[in-house]
CSV table of C-alpha atoms in Angstrom, one decimal:
chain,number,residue,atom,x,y,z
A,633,UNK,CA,90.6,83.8,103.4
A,634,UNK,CA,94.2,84.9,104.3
A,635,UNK,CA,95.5,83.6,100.9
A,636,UNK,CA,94.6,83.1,97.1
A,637,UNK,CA,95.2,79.3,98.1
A,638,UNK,CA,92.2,80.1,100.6
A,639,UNK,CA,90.0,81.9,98.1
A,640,UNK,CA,90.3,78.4,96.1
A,641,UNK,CA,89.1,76.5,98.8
A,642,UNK,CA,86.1,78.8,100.1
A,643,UNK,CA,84.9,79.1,96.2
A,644,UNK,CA,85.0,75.0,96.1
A,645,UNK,CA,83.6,74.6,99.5
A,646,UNK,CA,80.5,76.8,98.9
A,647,UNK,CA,80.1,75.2,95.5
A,648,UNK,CA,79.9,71.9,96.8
A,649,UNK,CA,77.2,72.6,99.6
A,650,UNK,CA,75.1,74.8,97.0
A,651,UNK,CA,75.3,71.8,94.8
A,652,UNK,CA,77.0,73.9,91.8
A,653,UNK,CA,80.3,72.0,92.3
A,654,UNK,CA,81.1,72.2,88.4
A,655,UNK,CA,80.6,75.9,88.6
A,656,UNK,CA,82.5,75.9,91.3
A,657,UNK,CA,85.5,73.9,89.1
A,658,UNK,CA,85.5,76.4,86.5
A,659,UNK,CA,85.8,79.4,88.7
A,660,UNK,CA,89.0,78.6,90.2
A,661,UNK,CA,90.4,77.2,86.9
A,662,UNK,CA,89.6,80.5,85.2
A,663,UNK,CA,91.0,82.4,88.1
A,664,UNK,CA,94.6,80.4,88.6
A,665,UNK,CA,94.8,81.0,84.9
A,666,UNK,CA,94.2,84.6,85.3
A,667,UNK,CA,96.7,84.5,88.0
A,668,UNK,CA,99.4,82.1,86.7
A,669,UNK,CA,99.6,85.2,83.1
A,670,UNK,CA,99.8,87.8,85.9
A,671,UNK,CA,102.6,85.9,88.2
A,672,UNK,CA,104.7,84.6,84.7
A,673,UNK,CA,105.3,88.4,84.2
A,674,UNK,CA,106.0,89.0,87.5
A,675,UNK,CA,108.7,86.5,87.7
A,676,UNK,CA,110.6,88.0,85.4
A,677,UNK,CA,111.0,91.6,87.3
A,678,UNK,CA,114.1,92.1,88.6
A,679,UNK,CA,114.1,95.5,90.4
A,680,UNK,CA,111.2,95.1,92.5
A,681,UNK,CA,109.3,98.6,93.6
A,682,UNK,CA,108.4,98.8,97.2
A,683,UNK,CA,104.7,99.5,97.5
A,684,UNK,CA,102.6,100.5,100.3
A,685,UNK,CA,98.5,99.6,100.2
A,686,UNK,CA,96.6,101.8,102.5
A,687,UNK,CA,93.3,100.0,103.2
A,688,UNK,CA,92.6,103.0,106.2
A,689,UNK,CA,93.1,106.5,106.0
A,690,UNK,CA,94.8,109.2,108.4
A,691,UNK,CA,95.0,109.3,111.0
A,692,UNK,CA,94.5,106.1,111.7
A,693,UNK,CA,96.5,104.4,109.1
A,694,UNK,CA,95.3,100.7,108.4
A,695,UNK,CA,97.3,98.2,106.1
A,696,UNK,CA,98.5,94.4,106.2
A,697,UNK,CA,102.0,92.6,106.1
A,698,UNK,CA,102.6,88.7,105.3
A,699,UNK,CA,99.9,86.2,105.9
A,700,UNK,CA,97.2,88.3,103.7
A,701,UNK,CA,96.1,87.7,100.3
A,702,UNK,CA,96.7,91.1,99.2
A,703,UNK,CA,100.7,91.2,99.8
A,704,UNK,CA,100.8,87.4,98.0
A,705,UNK,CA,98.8,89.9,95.0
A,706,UNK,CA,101.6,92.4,95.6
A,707,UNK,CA,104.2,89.5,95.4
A,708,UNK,CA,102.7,88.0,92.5
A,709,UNK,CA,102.7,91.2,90.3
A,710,UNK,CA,106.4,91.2,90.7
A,711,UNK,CA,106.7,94.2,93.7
A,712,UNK,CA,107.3,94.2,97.5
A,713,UNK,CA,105.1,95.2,100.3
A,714,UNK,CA,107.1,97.7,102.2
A,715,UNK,CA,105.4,96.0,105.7
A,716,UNK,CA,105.6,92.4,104.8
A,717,UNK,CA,108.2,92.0,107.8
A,718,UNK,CA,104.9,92.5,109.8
A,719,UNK,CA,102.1,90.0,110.4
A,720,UNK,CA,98.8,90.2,108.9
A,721,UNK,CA,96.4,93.3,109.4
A,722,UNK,CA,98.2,96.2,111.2
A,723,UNK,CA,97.9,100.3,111.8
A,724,UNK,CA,101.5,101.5,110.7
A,725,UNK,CA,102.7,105.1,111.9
A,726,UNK,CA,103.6,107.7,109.1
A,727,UNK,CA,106.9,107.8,110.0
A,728,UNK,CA,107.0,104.3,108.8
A,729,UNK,CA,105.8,104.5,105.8
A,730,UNK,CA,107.7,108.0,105.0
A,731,UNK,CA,110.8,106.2,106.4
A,732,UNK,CA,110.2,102.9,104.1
A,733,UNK,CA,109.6,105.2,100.9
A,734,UNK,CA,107.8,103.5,98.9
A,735,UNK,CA,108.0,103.6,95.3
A,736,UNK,CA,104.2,103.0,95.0
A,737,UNK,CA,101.5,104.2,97.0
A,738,UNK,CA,97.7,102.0,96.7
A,739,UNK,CA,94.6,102.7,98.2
A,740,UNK,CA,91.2,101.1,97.6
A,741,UNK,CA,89.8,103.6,100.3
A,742,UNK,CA,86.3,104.9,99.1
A,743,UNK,CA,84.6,106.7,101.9
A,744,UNK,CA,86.8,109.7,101.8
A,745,UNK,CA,86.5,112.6,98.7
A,746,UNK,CA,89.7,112.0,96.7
A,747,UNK,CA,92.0,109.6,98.2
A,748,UNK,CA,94.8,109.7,96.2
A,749,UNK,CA,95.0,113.9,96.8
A,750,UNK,CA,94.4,113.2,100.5
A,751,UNK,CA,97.5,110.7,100.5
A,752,UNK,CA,99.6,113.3,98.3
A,753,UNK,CA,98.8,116.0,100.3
A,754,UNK,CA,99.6,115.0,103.7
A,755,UNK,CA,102.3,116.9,105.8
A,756,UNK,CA,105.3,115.2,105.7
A,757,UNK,CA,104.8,112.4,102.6
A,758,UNK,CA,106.0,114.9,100.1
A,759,UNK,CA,109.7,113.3,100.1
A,760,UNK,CA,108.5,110.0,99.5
A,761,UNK,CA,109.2,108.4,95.9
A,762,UNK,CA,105.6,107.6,95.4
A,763,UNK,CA,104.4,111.1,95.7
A,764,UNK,CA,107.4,113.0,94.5
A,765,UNK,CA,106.6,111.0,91.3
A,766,UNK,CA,103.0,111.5,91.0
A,767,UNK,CA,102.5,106.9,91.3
A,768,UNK,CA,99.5,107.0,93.9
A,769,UNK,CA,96.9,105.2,92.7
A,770,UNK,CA,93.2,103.7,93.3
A,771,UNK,CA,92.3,100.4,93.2
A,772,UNK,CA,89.0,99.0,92.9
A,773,UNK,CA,87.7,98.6,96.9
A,774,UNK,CA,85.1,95.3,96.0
A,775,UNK,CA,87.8,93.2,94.4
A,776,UNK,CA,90.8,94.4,96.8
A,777,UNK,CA,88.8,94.1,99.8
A,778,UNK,CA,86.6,90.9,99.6
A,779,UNK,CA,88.4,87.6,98.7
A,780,UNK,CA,87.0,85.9,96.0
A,781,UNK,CA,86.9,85.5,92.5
A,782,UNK,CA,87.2,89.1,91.9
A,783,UNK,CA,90.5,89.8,93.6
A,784,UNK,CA,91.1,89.8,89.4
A,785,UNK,CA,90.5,92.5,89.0
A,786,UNK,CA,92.2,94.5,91.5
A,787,UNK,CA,95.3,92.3,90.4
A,788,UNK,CA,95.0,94.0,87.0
A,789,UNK,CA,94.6,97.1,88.5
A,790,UNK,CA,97.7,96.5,90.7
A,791,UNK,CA,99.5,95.3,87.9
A,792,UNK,CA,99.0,98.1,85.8
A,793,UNK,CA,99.4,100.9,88.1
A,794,UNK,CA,102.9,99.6,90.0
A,795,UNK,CA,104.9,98.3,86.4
A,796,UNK,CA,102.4,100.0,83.3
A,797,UNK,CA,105.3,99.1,81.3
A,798,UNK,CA,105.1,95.7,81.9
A,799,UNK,CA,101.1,95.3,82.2
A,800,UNK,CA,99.7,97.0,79.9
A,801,UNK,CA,100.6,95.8,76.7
């Protein structure tokens, strides 16, 4: 699924060919509610932080733009995907994301020892305002990565770690 809309559809698509279609029904209710608590806050921020998701590490960077249902997450919590001029799943160059600055810096990469110190440490990102200001953070890979259900979680996650002020209470 390229989109929470998606997700919907796949979770009542399997639940009717399983036969579990009432299951099904209540999944995607319980999750738009989730979401809808999520997006009402997110409404209501006005100075949106740019954030950048790395979903690769260096040195080949991997990331996504529009057209994915992780920047609609990043648009729902109330922020801005600093590549969401670009389209779908794409490998940005450092320079672009030290030249976009982000304000927050994601990751939900789990195959390398420390990501967040990785990201922080790298030659050339220590100017940007995510990791002059110490706001690199891990999100949970299952529930960032696969689209279902549990993209909850990793919304919360989000959430907290781009606007704690706002999330958290």
């Amino acid at each position: 699924s390229n989109s929470i809309q998606g997700i919907y559809d796949d979770i009542t698509f399997i639940s009717e060919v399983t036969n579990t279609k009432e299951k099904g029904k209540k999944i995607v209710e319980n999750t738009k509610s989730q979401i809808e608590d999520i997006a009402k806050k997110g409404k209501d921020i006005k100075n949106k932080k740019k954030v950048y998701f790395e979903i690769g590490p260096a040195p080949n960077l991997y990331s996504f733009g529009n057209s994915t249902f992780l920047n609609e997450m990043i648009e729902l919590i109330g922020a801005e995907n600093i590549l969401k001029d670009e389209n779908a799943w794409i490998s940005p160059s450092a320079e672009t994301i030290i030249d976009k600055n982000p304000d927050v810096i994601l990751t939900n990469v789990n195959y390398i020892e420390n990501p967040t110190d990785e990201i922080k440490g790298r030659e050339g990102w220590e100017n940007i305002n995510a990791v002059k200001n110490n706001q690199v953070y891990q999100i949970d890979t299952n529930s960032s990565s696969r689209p279902s259900q549990h993209i909850i979680k990793a919304l919360n996650e989000m959430a907290k770690a781009i606007y704690p002020n706002v999330y958290n209470n």
